[in-house]
mmCIF file of C-alpha atoms and ligand atoms in Angstrom:
data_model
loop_
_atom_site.group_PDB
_atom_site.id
_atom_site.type_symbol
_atom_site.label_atom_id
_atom_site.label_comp_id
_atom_site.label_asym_id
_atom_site.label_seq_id
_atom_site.Cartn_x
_atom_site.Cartn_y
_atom_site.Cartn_z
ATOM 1 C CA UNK A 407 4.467 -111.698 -189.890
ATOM 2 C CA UNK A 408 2.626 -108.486 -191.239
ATOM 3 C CA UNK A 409 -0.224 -107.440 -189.002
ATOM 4 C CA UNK A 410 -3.798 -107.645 -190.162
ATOM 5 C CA UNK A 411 -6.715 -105.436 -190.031
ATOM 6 C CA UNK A 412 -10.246 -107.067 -188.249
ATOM 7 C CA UNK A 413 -12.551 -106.955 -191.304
ATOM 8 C CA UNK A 414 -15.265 -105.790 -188.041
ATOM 9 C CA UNK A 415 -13.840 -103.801 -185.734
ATOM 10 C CA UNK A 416 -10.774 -102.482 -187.864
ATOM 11 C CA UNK A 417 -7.868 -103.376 -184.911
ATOM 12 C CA UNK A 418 -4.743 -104.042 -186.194
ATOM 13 C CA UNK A 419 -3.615 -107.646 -184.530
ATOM 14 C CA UNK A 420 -0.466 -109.968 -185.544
ATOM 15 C CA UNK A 421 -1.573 -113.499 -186.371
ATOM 16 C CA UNK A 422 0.078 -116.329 -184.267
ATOM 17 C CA UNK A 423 0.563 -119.915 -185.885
ATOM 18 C CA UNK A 424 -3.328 -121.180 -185.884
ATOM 19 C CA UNK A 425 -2.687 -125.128 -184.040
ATOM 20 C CA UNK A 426 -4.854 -127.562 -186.553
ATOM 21 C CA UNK A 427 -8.229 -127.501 -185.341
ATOM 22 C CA UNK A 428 -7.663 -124.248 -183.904
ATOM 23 C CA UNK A 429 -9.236 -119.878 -184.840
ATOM 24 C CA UNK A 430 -7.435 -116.970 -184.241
ATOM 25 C CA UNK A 431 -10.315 -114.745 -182.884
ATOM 26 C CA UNK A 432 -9.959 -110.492 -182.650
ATOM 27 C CA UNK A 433 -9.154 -109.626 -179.397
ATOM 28 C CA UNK A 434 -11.206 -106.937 -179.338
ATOM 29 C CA UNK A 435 -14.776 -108.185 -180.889
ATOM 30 C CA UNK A 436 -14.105 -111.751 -180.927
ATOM 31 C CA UNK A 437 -14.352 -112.212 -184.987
ATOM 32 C CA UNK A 438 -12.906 -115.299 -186.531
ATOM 33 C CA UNK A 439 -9.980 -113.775 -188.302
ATOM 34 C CA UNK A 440 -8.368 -116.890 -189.295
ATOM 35 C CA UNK A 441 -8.937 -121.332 -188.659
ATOM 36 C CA UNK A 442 -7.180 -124.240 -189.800
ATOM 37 C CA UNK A 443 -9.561 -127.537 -190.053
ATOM 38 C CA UNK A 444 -7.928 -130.320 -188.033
ATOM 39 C CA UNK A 445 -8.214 -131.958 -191.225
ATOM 40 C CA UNK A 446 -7.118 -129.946 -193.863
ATOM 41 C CA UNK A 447 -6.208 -132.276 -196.311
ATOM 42 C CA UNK A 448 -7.546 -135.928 -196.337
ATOM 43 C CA UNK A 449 -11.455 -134.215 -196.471
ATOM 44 C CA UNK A 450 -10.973 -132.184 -199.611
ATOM 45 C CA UNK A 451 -8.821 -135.256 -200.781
ATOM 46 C CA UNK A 452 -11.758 -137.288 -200.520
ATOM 47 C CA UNK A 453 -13.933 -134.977 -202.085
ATOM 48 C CA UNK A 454 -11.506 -134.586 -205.006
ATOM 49 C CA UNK A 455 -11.128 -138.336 -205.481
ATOM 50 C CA UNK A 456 -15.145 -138.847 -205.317
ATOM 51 C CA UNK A 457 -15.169 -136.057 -207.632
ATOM 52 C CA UNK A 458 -12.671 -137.907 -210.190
ATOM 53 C CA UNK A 459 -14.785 -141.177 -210.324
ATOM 54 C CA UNK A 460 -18.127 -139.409 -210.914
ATOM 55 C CA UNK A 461 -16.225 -137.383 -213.661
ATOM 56 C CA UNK A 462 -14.624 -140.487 -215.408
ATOM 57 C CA UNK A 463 -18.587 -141.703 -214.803
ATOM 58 C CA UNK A 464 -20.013 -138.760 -216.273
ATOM 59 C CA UNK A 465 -18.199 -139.051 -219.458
ATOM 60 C CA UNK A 466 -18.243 -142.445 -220.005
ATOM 61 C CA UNK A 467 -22.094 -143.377 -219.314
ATOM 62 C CA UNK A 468 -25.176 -141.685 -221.814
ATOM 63 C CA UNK A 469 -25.308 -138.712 -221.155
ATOM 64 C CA UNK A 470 -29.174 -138.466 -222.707
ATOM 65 C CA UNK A 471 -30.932 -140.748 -224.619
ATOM 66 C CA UNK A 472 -32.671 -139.692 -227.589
ATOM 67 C CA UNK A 473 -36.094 -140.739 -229.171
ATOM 68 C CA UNK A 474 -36.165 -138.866 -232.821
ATOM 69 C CA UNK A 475 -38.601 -140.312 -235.678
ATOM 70 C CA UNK A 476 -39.081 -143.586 -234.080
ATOM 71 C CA UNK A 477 -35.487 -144.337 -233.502
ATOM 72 C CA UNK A 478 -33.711 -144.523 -230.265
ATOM 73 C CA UNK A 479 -30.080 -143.645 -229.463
ATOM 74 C CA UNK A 480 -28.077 -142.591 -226.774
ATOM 75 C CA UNK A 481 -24.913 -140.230 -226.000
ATOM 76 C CA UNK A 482 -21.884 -139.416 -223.775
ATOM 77 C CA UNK A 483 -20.703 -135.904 -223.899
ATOM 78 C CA UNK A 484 -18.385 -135.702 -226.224
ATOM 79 C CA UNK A 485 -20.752 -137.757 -228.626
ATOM 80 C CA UNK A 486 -23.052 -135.076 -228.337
ATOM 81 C CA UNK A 487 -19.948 -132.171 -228.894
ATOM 82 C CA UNK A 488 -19.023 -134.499 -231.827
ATOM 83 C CA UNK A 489 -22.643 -134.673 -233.259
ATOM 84 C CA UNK A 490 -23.318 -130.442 -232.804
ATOM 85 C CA UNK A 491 -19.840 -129.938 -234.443
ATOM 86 C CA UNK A 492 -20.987 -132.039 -237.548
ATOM 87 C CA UNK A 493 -24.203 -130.313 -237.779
ATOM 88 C CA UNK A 494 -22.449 -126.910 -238.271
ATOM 89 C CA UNK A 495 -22.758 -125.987 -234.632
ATOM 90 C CA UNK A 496 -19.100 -125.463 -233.970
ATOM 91 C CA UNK A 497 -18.833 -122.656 -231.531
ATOM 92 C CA UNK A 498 -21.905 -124.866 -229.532
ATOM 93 C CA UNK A 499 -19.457 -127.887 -229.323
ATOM 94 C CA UNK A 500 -16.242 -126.026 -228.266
ATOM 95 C CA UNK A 501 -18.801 -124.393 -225.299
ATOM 96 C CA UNK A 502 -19.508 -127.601 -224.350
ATOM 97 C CA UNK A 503 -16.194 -129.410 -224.881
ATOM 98 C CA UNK A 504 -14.269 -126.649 -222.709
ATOM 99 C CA UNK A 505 -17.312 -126.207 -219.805
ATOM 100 C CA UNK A 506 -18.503 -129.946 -219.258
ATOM 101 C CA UNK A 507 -15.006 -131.622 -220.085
ATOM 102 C CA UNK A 508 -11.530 -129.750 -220.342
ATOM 103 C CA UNK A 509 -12.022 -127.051 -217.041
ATOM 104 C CA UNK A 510 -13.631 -129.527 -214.643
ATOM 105 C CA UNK A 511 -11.725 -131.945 -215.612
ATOM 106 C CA UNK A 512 -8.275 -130.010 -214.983
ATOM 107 C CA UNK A 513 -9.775 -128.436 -212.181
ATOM 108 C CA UNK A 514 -9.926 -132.350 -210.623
ATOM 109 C CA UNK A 515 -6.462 -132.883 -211.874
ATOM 110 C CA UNK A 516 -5.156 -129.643 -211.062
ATOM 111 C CA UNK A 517 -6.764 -130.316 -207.117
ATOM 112 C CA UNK A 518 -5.460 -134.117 -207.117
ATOM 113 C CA UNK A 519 -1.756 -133.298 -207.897
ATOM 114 C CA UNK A 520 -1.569 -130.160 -205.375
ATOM 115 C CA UNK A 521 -3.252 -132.289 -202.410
ATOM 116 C CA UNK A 522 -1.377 -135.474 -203.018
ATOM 117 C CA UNK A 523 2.087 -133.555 -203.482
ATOM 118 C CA UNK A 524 1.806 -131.485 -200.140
ATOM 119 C CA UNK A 525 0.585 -134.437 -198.074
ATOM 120 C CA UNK A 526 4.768 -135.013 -197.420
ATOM 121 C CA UNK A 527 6.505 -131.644 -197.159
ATOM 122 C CA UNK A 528 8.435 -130.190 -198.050
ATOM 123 C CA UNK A 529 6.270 -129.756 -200.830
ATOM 124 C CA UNK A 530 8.317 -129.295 -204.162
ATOM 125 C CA UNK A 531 8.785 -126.442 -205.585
ATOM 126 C CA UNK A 532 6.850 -126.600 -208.976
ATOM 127 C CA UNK A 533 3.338 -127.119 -206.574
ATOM 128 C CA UNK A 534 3.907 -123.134 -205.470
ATOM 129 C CA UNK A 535 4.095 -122.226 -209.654
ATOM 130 C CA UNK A 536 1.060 -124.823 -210.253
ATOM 131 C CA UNK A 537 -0.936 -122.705 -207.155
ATOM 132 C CA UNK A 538 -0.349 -119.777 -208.389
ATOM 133 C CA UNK A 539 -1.277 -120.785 -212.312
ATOM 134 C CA UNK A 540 -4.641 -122.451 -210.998
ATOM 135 C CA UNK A 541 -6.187 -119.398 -209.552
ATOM 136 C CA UNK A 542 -6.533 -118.347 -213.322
ATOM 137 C CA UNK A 543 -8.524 -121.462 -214.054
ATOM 138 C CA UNK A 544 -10.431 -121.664 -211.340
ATOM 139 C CA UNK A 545 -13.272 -119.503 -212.714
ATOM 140 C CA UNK A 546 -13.754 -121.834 -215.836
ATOM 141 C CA UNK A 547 -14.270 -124.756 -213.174
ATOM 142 C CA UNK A 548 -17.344 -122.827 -211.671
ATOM 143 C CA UNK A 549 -20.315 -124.685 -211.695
ATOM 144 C CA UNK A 550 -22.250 -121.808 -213.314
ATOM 145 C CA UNK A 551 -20.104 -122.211 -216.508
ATOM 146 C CA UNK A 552 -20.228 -126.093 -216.379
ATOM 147 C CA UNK A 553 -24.855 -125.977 -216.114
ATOM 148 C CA UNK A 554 -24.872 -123.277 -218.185
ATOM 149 C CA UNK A 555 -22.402 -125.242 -220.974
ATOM 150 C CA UNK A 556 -24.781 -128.447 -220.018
ATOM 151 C CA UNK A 557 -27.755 -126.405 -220.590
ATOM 152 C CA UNK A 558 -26.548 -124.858 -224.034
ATOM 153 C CA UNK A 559 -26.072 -128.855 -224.871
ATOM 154 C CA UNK A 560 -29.422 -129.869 -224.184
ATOM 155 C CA UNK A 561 -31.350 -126.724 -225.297
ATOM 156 C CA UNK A 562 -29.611 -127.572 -229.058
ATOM 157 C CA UNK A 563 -30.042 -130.904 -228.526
ATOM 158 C CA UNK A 564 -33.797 -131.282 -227.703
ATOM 159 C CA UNK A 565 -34.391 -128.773 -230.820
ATOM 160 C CA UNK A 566 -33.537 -132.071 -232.721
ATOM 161 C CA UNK A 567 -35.095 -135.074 -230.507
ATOM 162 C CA UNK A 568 -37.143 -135.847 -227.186
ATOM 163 C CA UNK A 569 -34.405 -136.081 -224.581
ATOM 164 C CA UNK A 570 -34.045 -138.913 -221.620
ATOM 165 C CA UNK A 571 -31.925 -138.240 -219.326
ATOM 166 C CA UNK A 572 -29.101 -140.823 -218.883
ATOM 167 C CA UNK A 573 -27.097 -141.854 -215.893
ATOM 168 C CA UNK A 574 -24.425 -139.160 -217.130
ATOM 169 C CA UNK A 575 -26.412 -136.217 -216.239
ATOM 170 C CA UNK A 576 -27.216 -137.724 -213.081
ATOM 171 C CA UNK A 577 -23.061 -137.802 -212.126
ATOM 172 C CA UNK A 578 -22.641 -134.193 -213.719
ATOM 173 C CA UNK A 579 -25.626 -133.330 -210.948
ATOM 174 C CA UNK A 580 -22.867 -134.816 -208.606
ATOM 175 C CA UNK A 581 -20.321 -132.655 -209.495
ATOM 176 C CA UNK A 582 -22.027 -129.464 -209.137
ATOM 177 C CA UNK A 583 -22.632 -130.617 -205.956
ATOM 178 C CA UNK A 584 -18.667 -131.479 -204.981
ATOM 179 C CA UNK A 585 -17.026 -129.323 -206.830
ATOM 180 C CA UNK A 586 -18.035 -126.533 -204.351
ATOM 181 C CA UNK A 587 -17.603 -128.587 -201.711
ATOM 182 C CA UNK A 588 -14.130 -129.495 -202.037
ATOM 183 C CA UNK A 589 -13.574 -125.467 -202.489
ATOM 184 C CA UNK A 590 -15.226 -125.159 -199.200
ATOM 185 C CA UNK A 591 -13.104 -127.525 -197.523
ATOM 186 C CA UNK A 592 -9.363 -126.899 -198.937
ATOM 187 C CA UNK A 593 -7.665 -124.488 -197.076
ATOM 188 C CA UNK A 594 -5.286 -122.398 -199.286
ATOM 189 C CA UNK A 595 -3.453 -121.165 -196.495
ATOM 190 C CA UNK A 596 -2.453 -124.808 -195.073
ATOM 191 C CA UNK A 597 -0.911 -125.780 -198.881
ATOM 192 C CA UNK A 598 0.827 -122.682 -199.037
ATOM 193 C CA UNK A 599 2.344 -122.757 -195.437
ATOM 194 C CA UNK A 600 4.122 -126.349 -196.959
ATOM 195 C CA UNK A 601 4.482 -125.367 -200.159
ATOM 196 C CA UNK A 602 6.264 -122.059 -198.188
ATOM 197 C CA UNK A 603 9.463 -124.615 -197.315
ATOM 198 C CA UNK A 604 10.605 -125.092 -200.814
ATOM 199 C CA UNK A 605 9.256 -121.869 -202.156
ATOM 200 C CA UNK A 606 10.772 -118.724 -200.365
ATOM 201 C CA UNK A 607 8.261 -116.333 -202.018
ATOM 202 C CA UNK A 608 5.197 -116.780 -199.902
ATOM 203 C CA UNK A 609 1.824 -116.453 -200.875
ATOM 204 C CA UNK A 610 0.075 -114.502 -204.068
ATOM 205 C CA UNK A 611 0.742 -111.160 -202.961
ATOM 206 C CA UNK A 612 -3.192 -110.416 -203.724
ATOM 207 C CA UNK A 613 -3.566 -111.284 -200.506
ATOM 208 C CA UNK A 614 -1.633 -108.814 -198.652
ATOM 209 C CA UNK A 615 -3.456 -106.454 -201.435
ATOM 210 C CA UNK A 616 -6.787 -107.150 -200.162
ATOM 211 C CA UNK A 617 -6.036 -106.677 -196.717
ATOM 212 C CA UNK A 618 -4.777 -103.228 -197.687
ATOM 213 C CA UNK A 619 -8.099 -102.306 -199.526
ATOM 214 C CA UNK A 620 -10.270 -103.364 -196.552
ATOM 215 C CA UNK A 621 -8.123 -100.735 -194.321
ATOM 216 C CA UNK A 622 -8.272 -98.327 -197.226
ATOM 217 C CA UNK A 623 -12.415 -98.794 -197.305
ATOM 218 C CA UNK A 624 -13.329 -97.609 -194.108
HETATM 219 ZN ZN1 ZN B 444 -12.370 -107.055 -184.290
#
């Protein structure tokens, strides 16, 4: 194992194994360089599957209702897409498709497949190449891109009617709220240590990169 720098104190220190549960702590200044949640898995599993069901709910309930000259209607979120794309508001609808629907809902997808397949190592290979290709999508998944495609939808939306909001936005509220949660509790390094058995290249070497540049720094 390659030592690593202490992002505080700068000492070089080999990591041992981290037992679930456990830190590795610098032994010179004490700073957490490393922990492993005793449960690593089954909480952001949870999350993810919580996640899923207000997603299907978020697309499938009104996402607004609108009051415009005395009549009432209401709309999901790809009624409203639909709608802006009729009214000549095509780069509007593909915003909103890709940042409400396509990258949260692969993110969800994306999270469900990895967590379920490296709950019985060895992991197979293909979860090391699907890692590796969802750090690129990640950043489409943030929850600044999904308000701020939200907030393009209403903005163009109220220019046309008074807008209600429906039990939809209420779930996509949800989601901003898991979606960094489950980030917060998945542990990268505990999939790739399983997904490390059936895939002999190791982690992203951006890791080993960074470690490099924090040396380099001071
Ligand atoms: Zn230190």
């Amino acid at each position: 194992m390659e030592p690593v720098a202490c992002p505080e104190c700068d000492l070089l220190q080999r990591l041992l194994e981290v037992p679930p549960g456990g830190k590795a702590r610098c032994a010179r200044c004490g700073h957490t360089l490393a922990s492993r949640p005793s449960d690593p898995l089954d909480r952001p599993l949870a999350l993810t599957l919580a996640a899923a069901i207000v997603f299907i709910v978020a697309h499938t309930t009104p996402l607004m209702g609108l009051s415009a000259v005395g009549r009432h209607a209401s709309t999901t979120i790809a009624g409203g897409a639909l709608e802006m794309w009729r009214q000549g508001e095509q780069i509007t609808a593909v915003i909103v498709t890709f940042c409400a629907g396509i990258a949260p809902g692969t993110y969800i997808l994306f999270m469900l497949t990895v967590l379920l397949a490296v709950r019985r190592p060895p992991a197979p290979h293909w979860v090391g190449e699907m890692v590796r290709w969802g750090h690129s999508m990640q950043p489409w998944s943030m929850n600044e891109v999904m308000i701020l495609g939200i907030l393009v939808a209403l903005i163009k939306i109220a220019e046309l009617a008074t807008v209600e909001p429906g039990i939809g936005m209420y779930a996509l509220g949800g989601l901003v709220v898991l979606f960094p949660a489950i980030m917060l509790t998945v542990d990268p390094r505990e999939i790739w240590r399983r997904v490390e058995w059936a895939d002999g290249q190791g982690p992203p070497r951006a890791e080993a990169g960074e470690d490099i540049r924090t040396e380099a720094g001071r």
